[in-house]
Amino acid sequence: MQAPLTFAVDNRLPDILERVTQLLPRLRPQTATNPLDQLLYGVIAQGLSSAGATACYRRVKERFPSFSALRDAEPGLIEGLMVGAPSAALKAQAIPEILRLIDEAFGSLSLEPLSRLDQELALRFLTRLPRVTEEIAASVLRFTGTDRLVLHIDKDVARPLRRLGLAEQGAPLSALPRQLIERSPVAWRSEDFAGLSRGLTRVADRFCHQGRPDCASCPLANLCPAAEKAEAKVVTFPFGKARKTAA
Ligand code: SF4
C-alpha cells in the first residue's frame, strides 16, 4: 500500500508572519469581495472600461440584490440594465445560466467550495461556465484562496527563506513555493502567503543581506537557525587565525 502523502507543518510560520507583517506599512482595510460577485462582474466587464463595468454591475445588483433573484431573472430584464455593454444579450443570457450551473454543482449559490479544490480543477470548473475566460477565472481564484499555489518567490525572498530553513538548501528557486506551501498551516489563504512574501522582501532588504546578515537587528533572529551560526562566527573569529602583529 502506498504511504500517505503528509507534510510537516513548520510551527514557526504563524509567528514569522506576524513579525514580518509589523515591518509593512498599514494597509487600508478592504471590503471582502464575494468571489461570485467577482465572477459576474468579470463577465459583464468584458469590453467595458472599469468605470462602465462598475456602473453596469451596480445597476444589475440594485435591480436583483440576491444571487437567487438574478438566477431566476429574465435575460431580457438583465440586458436592459446593461446599456452600452458589448454583447449585452449574450451576457444577459449567460449570467442566470452561470448561477444555475453553480447551484447545481455545489448545492448553493456560493463559490466557497472552490477553496477545497486544487487550482487546476477550480480553473477547469470556472472556465466551463458560459463566457468565463481564463483571465476571469484567475481573478476569481484570488478571492477564494485557491490561488495560493501560484506564490511567487524571487531571489531576495529566497535568501531569508533558505536561512530560516523554510526551504531546502540548494533547492532551485522554482521549487521554493511548493516547499513553503508544504510547510505552511493548512488554514493559510493567499493573503497570508502574500503577506509573508512582502514581509520577507523587507527582511531581505533591511537585515538579511546578500553578504553578512544583520541578525542582531532582525526580528526573526530567535526563530532563525542561521542567526546562531552568524553570532557564533563573530565570537570565534578572533581566535580562528593568529593576528599579525606589527614588527
Ligand atoms: S536572523 Fe539573520 S539570517 Fe535569519 S532571516 Fe534574519 S537576517 Fe536573515
CSV table of C-alpha atoms and ligand atoms in Angstrom, one decimal:
chain,number,residue,atom,x,y,z
A,1,MET,CA,0.0,0.0,0.0
A,2,GLN,CA,1.3,3.5,-0.8
A,3,ALA,CA,2.3,5.6,2.2
A,4,PRO,CA,0.0,8.7,2.7
A,5,LEU,CA,1.5,11.9,1.5
A,6,THR,CA,2.0,14.1,4.5
A,7,PHE,CA,4.0,17.2,5.1
A,8,ALA,CA,5.5,18.5,8.3
A,9,VAL,CA,4.0,21.9,9.0
A,10,ASP,CA,6.6,24.4,10.4
A,11,ASN,CA,5.1,25.7,13.6
A,12,ARG,CA,7.3,28.9,13.4
A,13,LEU,CA,5.4,30.2,10.4
A,14,PRO,CA,2.5,31.9,12.1
A,15,ASP,CA,5.0,33.7,14.4
A,16,ILE,CA,7.2,34.6,11.4
A,17,LEU,CA,4.2,36.0,9.5
A,18,GLU,CA,3.2,38.1,12.5
A,19,ARG,CA,6.6,39.6,12.9
A,20,VAL,CA,7.3,40.4,9.3
A,21,THR,CA,3.8,41.9,9.0
A,22,GLN,CA,4.9,44.5,11.6
A,23,LEU,CA,7.6,45.7,9.1
A,24,LEU,CA,5.0,46.5,6.5
A,25,PRO,CA,3.0,49.8,6.1
A,26,ARG,CA,-0.5,49.5,7.4
A,27,LEU,CA,-2.9,48.9,4.5
A,28,ARG,CA,-6.4,50.4,4.5
A,29,PRO,CA,-8.9,47.6,5.3
A,30,GLN,CA,-10.6,46.4,2.2
A,31,THR,CA,-14.1,45.1,2.0
A,32,ALA,CA,-14.0,41.4,1.3
A,33,THR,CA,-15.2,40.6,-2.2
A,34,ASN,CA,-17.5,37.7,-2.7
A,35,PRO,CA,-15.9,35.5,-5.4
A,36,LEU,CA,-19.3,35.1,-7.1
A,37,ASP,CA,-19.6,38.9,-7.4
A,38,GLN,CA,-16.1,39.0,-8.9
A,39,LEU,CA,-17.1,36.3,-11.4
A,40,LEU,CA,-20.3,38.0,-12.6
A,41,TYR,CA,-18.6,41.4,-12.7
A,42,GLY,CA,-15.8,39.8,-14.8
A,43,VAL,CA,-18.4,38.6,-17.3
A,44,ILE,CA,-20.2,41.9,-17.5
A,45,ALA,CA,-16.9,43.9,-17.7
A,46,GLN,CA,-15.7,42.2,-20.9
A,47,GLY,CA,-15.2,45.0,-23.4
A,48,LEU,CA,-16.1,47.8,-21.0
A,49,SER,CA,-14.0,50.3,-19.1
A,50,SER,CA,-13.8,49.7,-15.4
A,51,ALA,CA,-16.0,52.7,-14.7
A,52,GLY,CA,-18.6,51.4,-17.2
A,53,ALA,CA,-18.4,47.9,-15.8
A,54,THR,CA,-18.8,49.1,-12.2
A,55,ALA,CA,-21.9,51.2,-13.2
A,56,CYS,CA,-23.4,48.3,-15.1
A,57,TYR,CA,-22.9,45.8,-12.4
A,58,ARG,CA,-24.3,48.2,-9.8
A,59,ARG,CA,-27.5,48.6,-11.8
A,60,VAL,CA,-27.8,44.8,-12.1
A,61,LYS,CA,-27.3,44.4,-8.3
A,62,GLU,CA,-29.7,47.1,-7.4
A,63,ARG,CA,-32.4,45.5,-9.5
A,64,PHE,CA,-31.5,41.9,-8.4
A,65,PRO,CA,-29.9,42.2,-5.0
A,66,SER,CA,-29.7,38.5,-4.3
A,67,PHE,CA,-28.0,35.8,-6.4
A,68,SER,CA,-31.1,33.8,-6.4
A,69,ALA,CA,-33.2,36.6,-7.8
A,70,LEU,CA,-30.5,37.0,-10.5
A,71,ARG,CA,-30.5,33.3,-11.3
A,72,ASP,CA,-34.3,33.4,-11.8
A,73,ALA,CA,-34.3,36.7,-13.8
A,74,GLU,CA,-35.5,37.0,-17.3
A,75,PRO,CA,-32.4,37.6,-19.6
A,76,GLY,CA,-34.3,40.4,-21.3
A,77,LEU,CA,-34.6,42.4,-18.0
A,78,ILE,CA,-30.8,41.9,-17.3
A,79,GLU,CA,-30.0,43.0,-20.8
A,80,GLY,CA,-32.0,46.2,-20.3
A,81,LEU,CA,-29.7,47.1,-17.4
A,82,MET,CA,-26.5,46.7,-19.4
A,83,VAL,CA,-27.0,49.7,-21.7
A,84,GLY,CA,-23.9,50.2,-24.0
A,85,ALA,CA,-22.2,46.9,-22.9
A,86,PRO,CA,-20.9,44.9,-25.8
A,87,SER,CA,-22.6,41.5,-26.3
A,88,ALA,CA,-25.2,42.6,-23.7
A,89,ALA,CA,-27.7,40.0,-24.9
A,90,LEU,CA,-25.2,37.1,-24.7
A,91,LYS,CA,-24.0,38.3,-21.2
A,92,ALA,CA,-27.6,38.6,-20.0
A,93,GLN,CA,-28.3,35.0,-21.1
A,94,ALA,CA,-25.0,33.8,-19.5
A,95,ILE,CA,-25.5,35.3,-16.1
A,96,PRO,CA,-28.6,33.3,-14.9
A,97,GLU,CA,-27.1,30.2,-16.6
A,98,ILE,CA,-23.8,30.6,-14.7
A,99,LEU,CA,-25.8,30.9,-11.4
A,100,ARG,CA,-27.9,27.8,-12.2
A,101,LEU,CA,-24.8,25.7,-13.0
A,102,ILE,CA,-23.1,26.8,-9.8
A,103,ASP,CA,-26.2,26.0,-7.8
A,104,GLU,CA,-26.4,22.6,-9.5
A,105,ALA,CA,-22.7,21.8,-8.9
A,106,PHE,CA,-22.4,22.9,-5.3
A,107,GLY,CA,-25.9,22.9,-4.0
A,108,SER,CA,-25.7,26.6,-3.1
A,109,LEU,CA,-25.1,29.9,-4.8
A,110,SER,CA,-21.5,30.2,-3.5
A,111,LEU,CA,-18.0,29.6,-4.8
A,112,GLU,CA,-16.7,28.7,-1.4
A,113,PRO,CA,-16.4,25.0,-2.3
A,114,LEU,CA,-13.7,26.0,-4.8
A,115,SER,CA,-11.3,26.6,-2.0
A,116,ARG,CA,-11.3,22.9,-1.3
A,117,LEU,CA,-10.3,22.1,-4.9
A,118,ASP,CA,-6.8,22.3,-6.3
A,119,GLN,CA,-6.1,25.3,-8.5
A,120,GLU,CA,-6.3,23.3,-11.8
A,121,LEU,CA,-9.6,21.7,-11.0
A,122,ALA,CA,-11.1,25.0,-9.8
A,123,LEU,CA,-9.9,26.7,-13.1
A,124,ARG,CA,-11.3,24.0,-15.2
A,125,PHE,CA,-14.7,24.3,-13.4
A,126,LEU,CA,-14.8,28.1,-13.8
A,127,THR,CA,-13.8,28.2,-17.5
A,128,ARG,CA,-16.5,25.7,-18.4
A,129,LEU,CA,-19.1,28.3,-17.3
A,130,PRO,CA,-20.5,30.4,-20.2
A,131,ARG,CA,-18.4,33.4,-21.1
A,132,VAL,CA,-15.9,32.8,-18.4
A,133,THR,CA,-12.4,33.2,-19.7
A,134,GLU,CA,-9.2,32.0,-18.0
A,135,GLU,CA,-8.4,35.6,-17.0
A,136,ILE,CA,-11.8,36.0,-15.3
A,137,ALA,CA,-11.3,32.6,-13.6
A,138,ALA,CA,-7.9,33.5,-12.3
A,139,SER,CA,-9.2,36.8,-10.9
A,140,VAL,CA,-12.0,34.8,-9.1
A,141,LEU,CA,-9.5,32.4,-7.5
A,142,ARG,CA,-7.7,35.3,-5.9
A,143,PHE,CA,-10.8,35.7,-3.7
A,144,THR,CA,-11.2,32.0,-2.9
A,145,GLY,CA,-7.7,31.3,-1.6
A,146,THR,CA,-7.3,28.7,-4.4
A,147,ASP,CA,-4.6,30.8,-5.9
A,148,ARG,CA,-2.1,30.1,-3.1
A,149,LEU,CA,-0.2,27.6,-5.3
A,150,VAL,CA,0.9,30.5,-7.6
A,151,LEU,CA,3.0,32.0,-4.9
A,152,HIS,CA,6.0,33.9,-6.4
A,153,ILE,CA,9.3,33.8,-4.7
A,154,ASP,CA,12.2,35.8,-6.1
A,155,LYS,CA,15.9,35.6,-5.2
A,156,ASP,CA,15.6,38.2,-2.5
A,157,VAL,CA,12.7,36.4,-0.7
A,158,ALA,CA,14.6,33.1,-1.2
A,159,ARG,CA,17.5,34.3,0.9
A,160,PRO,CA,15.8,34.6,4.3
A,161,LEU,CA,13.6,31.7,3.4
A,162,ARG,CA,16.6,29.5,3.0
A,163,ARG,CA,18.4,30.8,6.0
A,164,LEU,CA,15.3,30.3,8.1
A,165,GLY,CA,15.2,26.7,7.0
A,166,LEU,CA,11.8,27.1,5.3
A,167,ALA,CA,13.2,25.6,2.1
A,168,GLU,CA,15.9,23.0,1.5
A,169,GLN,CA,19.4,24.3,1.0
A,170,GLY,CA,20.4,24.1,-2.7
A,171,ALA,CA,16.8,23.7,-3.9
A,172,PRO,CA,16.2,25.7,-7.1
A,173,LEU,CA,14.2,28.9,-7.0
A,174,SER,CA,11.3,27.3,-8.9
A,175,ALA,CA,10.9,24.6,-6.1
A,176,LEU,CA,10.6,27.1,-3.2
A,177,PRO,CA,6.9,28.0,-3.5
A,178,ARG,CA,5.9,24.3,-3.3
A,179,GLN,CA,8.3,23.7,-0.3
A,180,LEU,CA,6.9,26.7,1.5
A,181,ILE,CA,3.3,25.7,0.9
A,182,GLU,CA,4.0,22.2,2.1
A,183,ARG,CA,5.3,23.6,5.4
A,184,SER,CA,2.5,26.1,5.9
A,185,PRO,CA,-0.6,25.8,8.1
A,186,VAL,CA,-3.5,24.4,6.1
A,187,ALA,CA,-5.7,27.3,7.1
A,188,TRP,CA,-3.4,29.8,5.3
A,189,ARG,CA,-5.0,31.7,2.5
A,190,SER,CA,-3.5,33.5,-0.4
A,191,GLU,CA,-3.3,36.8,1.6
A,192,ASP,CA,-1.2,35.1,4.3
A,193,PHE,CA,1.3,33.9,1.6
A,194,ALA,CA,1.3,37.4,0.0
A,195,GLY,CA,1.9,39.0,3.4
A,196,LEU,CA,4.8,36.6,4.1
A,197,SER,CA,6.3,37.2,0.8
A,198,ARG,CA,6.1,41.0,1.1
A,199,GLY,CA,7.4,40.8,4.7
A,200,LEU,CA,10.3,38.6,3.8
A,201,THR,CA,11.2,41.1,1.0
A,202,ARG,CA,11.5,43.7,3.8
A,203,VAL,CA,13.6,41.4,5.9
A,204,ALA,CA,15.9,40.7,2.9
A,205,ASP,CA,16.2,44.4,2.2
A,206,ARG,CA,16.9,45.6,5.7
A,207,PHE,CA,18.6,42.7,7.5
A,208,CYS,CA,19.2,39.6,5.5
A,209,HIS,CA,21.8,41.0,3.2
A,210,GLN,CA,23.5,39.0,0.5
A,211,GLY,CA,26.8,39.2,2.3
A,212,ARG,CA,26.8,39.3,6.1
A,213,PRO,CA,23.2,39.5,7.5
A,214,ASP,CA,22.4,41.9,10.3
A,215,CYS,CA,20.9,39.2,12.5
A,216,ALA,CA,21.3,41.3,15.7
A,217,SER,CA,18.6,43.7,14.4
A,218,CYS,CA,16.4,41.1,12.6
A,219,PRO,CA,13.0,40.5,14.3
A,220,LEU,CA,13.3,36.8,13.2
A,221,ALA,CA,16.6,36.2,15.0
A,222,ASN,CA,15.4,33.9,17.7
A,223,LEU,CA,13.4,31.8,15.2
A,224,CYS,CA,16.3,31.5,12.7
A,225,PRO,CA,18.9,28.8,12.8
A,226,ALA,CA,21.3,30.9,10.6
A,227,ALA,CA,21.3,33.7,13.3
A,228,GLU,CA,23.0,31.4,15.8
A,229,LYS,CA,25.7,30.5,13.3
A,230,ALA,CA,26.2,34.1,12.4
A,231,GLU,CA,26.7,35.0,16.0
A,232,ALA,CA,29.0,32.0,16.6
A,233,LYS,CA,31.2,33.2,13.8
A,234,VAL,CA,31.5,36.6,15.3
A,235,VAL,CA,32.5,35.1,18.7
A,236,THR,CA,35.1,32.7,17.4
A,237,PHE,CA,36.5,34.8,14.6
A,238,PRO,CA,39.4,36.4,16.6
A,239,PHE,CA,40.6,33.0,17.7
A,240,GLY,CA,40.4,31.4,14.3
A,241,LYS,CA,43.6,32.9,12.9
A,242,ALA,CA,46.6,34.4,14.6
A,243,ARG,CA,46.6,38.1,14.1
A,244,LYS,CA,49.6,39.7,12.5
A,245,THR,CA,51.4,41.8,15.0
A,246,ALA,CA,53.4,44.8,13.9
A,247,ALA,CA,57.1,44.1,13.7
B,1,SF4,S1,18.1,36.2,11.6
B,1,SF4,FE1,19.7,36.7,10.2
B,1,SF4,S2,19.9,35.1,8.7
B,1,SF4,FE2,17.9,34.9,9.8
B,1,SF4,S3,16.5,35.9,8.5
B,1,SF4,FE3,17.1,37.4,9.9
B,1,SF4,S4,18.9,38.4,9.0
B,1,SF4,FE4,18.5,36.6,7.8
